[in-house]
Short mmCIF file of C-alpha atoms in Angstrom, two decimals:
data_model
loop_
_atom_site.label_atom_id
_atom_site.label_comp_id
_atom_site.label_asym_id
_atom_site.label_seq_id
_atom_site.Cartn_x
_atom_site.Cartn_y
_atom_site.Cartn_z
CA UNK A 23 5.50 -3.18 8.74
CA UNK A 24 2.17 -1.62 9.68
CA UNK A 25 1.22 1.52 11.47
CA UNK A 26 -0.96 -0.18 13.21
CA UNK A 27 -1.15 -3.41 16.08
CA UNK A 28 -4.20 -5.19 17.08
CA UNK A 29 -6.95 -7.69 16.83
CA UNK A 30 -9.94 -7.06 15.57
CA UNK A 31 -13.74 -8.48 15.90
CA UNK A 32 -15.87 -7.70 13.35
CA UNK A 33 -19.04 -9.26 11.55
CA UNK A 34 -18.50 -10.57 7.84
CA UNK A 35 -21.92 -11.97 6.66
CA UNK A 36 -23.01 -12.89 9.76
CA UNK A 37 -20.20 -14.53 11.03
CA UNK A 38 -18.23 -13.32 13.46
CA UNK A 39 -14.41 -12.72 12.34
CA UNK A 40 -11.07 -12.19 13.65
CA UNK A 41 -8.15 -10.48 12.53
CA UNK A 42 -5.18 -10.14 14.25
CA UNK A 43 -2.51 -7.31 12.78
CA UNK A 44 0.47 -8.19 14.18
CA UNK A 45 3.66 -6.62 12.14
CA UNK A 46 7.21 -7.00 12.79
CA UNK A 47 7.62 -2.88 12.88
CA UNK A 48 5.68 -0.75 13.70
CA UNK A 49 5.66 2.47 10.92
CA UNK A 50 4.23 4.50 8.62
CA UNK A 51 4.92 3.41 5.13
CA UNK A 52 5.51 7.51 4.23
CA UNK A 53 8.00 7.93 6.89
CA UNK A 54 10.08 4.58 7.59
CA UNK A 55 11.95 3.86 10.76
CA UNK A 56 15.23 2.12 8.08
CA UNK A 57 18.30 3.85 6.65
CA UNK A 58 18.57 4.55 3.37
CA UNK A 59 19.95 1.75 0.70
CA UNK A 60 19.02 -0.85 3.11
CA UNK A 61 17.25 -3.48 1.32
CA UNK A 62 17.41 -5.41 -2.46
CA UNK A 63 13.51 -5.82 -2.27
CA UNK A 64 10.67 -4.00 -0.67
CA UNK A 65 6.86 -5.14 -1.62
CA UNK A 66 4.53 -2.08 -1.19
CA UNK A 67 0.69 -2.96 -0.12
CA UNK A 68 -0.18 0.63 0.81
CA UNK A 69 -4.32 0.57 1.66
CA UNK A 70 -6.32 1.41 -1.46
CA UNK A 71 -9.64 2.55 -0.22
CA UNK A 72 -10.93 5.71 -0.13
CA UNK A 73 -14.72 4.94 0.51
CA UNK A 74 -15.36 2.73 3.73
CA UNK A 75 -17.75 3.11 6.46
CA UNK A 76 -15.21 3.49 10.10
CA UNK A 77 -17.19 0.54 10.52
CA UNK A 78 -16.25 -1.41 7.01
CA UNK A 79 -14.97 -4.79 7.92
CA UNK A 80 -12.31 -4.09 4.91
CA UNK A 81 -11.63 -0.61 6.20
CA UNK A 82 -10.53 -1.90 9.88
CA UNK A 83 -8.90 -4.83 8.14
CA UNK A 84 -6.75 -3.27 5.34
CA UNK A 85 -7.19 0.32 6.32
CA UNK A 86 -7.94 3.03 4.26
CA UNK A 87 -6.48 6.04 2.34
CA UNK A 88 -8.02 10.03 3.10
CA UNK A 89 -9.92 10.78 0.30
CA UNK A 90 -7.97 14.23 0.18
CA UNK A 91 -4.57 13.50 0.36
CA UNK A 92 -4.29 10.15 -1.17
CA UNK A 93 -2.31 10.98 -4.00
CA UNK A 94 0.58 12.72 -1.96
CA UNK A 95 0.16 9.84 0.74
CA UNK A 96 1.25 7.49 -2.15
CA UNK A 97 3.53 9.88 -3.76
CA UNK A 98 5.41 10.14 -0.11
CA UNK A 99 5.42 6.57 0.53
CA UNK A 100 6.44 5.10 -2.79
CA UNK A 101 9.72 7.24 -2.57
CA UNK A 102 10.47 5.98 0.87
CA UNK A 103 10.09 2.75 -0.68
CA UNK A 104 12.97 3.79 -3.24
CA UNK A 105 14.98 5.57 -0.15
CA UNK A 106 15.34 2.34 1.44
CA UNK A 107 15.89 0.22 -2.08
CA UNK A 108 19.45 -0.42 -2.68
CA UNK A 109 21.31 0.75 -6.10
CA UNK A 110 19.04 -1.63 -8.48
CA UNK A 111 16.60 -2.76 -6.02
CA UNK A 112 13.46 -3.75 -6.35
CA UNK A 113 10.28 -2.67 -5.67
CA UNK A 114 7.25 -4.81 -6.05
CA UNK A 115 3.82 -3.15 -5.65
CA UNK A 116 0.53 -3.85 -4.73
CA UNK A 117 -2.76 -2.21 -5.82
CA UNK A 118 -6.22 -2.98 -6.16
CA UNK A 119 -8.15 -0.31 -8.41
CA UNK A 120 -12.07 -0.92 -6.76
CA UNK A 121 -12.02 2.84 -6.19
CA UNK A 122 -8.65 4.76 -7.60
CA UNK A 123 -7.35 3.59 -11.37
CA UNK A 124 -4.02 2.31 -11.66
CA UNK A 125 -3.14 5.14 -14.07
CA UNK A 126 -4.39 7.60 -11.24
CA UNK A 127 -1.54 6.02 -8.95
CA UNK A 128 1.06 5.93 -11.75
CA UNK A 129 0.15 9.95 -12.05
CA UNK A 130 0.56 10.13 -8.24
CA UNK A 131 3.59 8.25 -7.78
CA UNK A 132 5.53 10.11 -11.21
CA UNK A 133 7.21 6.84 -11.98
CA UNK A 134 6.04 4.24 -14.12
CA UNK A 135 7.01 0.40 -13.95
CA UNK A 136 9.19 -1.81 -16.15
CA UNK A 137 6.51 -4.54 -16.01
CA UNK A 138 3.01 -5.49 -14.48
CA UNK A 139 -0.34 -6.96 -15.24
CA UNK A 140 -3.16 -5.67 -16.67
CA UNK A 141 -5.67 -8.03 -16.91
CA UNK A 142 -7.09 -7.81 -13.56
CA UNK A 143 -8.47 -5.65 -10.16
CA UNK A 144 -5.49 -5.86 -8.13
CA UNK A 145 -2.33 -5.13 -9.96
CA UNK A 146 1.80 -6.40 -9.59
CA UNK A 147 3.87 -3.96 -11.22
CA UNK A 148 7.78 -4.28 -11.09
CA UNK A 149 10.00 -0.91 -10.53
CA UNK A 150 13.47 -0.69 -10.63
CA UNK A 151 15.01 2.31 -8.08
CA UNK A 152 13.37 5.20 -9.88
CA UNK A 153 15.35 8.56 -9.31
CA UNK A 154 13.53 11.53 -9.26
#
């Protein structure tokens, strides 16, 4: 899922790239077009920059978060992500802390995992359904 479908043409050290965005549904991770309980697993990638040129390369590619309302963006989509989990689903999530902290997101989300890395940039952290 992806709010968004297209290709796009942009320069990446001087070469010219390609990227085509083409998602099986169309959404918006905060408001999902699925029931609720509908699925054992959902992996959450939501975008994780908050400083990119309109221009980036990485900001047309992966898309980016408003600097203003990025912690109630992820706070709204994580919890869709537990409204569609099943009783004891999981929920595998994605983030890359270049410009927000982990810890920042954990704060954001109010839910912590039951396992992930640490070692590196981009995280995996493992959530059972949290209830609120």
């Amino acid at each position: 899922m992806d709010i968004r479908r297209e290709v796009l043409r942009y320069k990446d050290r001087q070469l010219e790239r390609i990227a085509e965005i083409d998602p099986d549904v169309i959404g918006d991770f905060r408001n999902m077009p699925f029931p609720d309980v509908t699925f054992d697993l959902v992996i959450f990638d939501p975008p994780h920059l908050i400083k990119a040129g309109k221009e980036s390369w990485l900001a047309k590619k992966y898309g980016t978060l408003d600097l203003m309302s990025w912690q109630n963006d992820l706070y709204k989509g994580f919890w869709e992500c537990q409204r569609v989990l099943k009783d004891n689903g999981i929920l595998l999530f994605k983030w890359n802390e270049e410009q927000i902290p982990f810890r920042d997101v954990i704060k954001a989300i109010q839910c912590q995992p039951i396992l992930g890395d640490k070692k590196s940039k981009t995280k995996w952290s493992v959530f059972i359904k949290c209830k609120k």
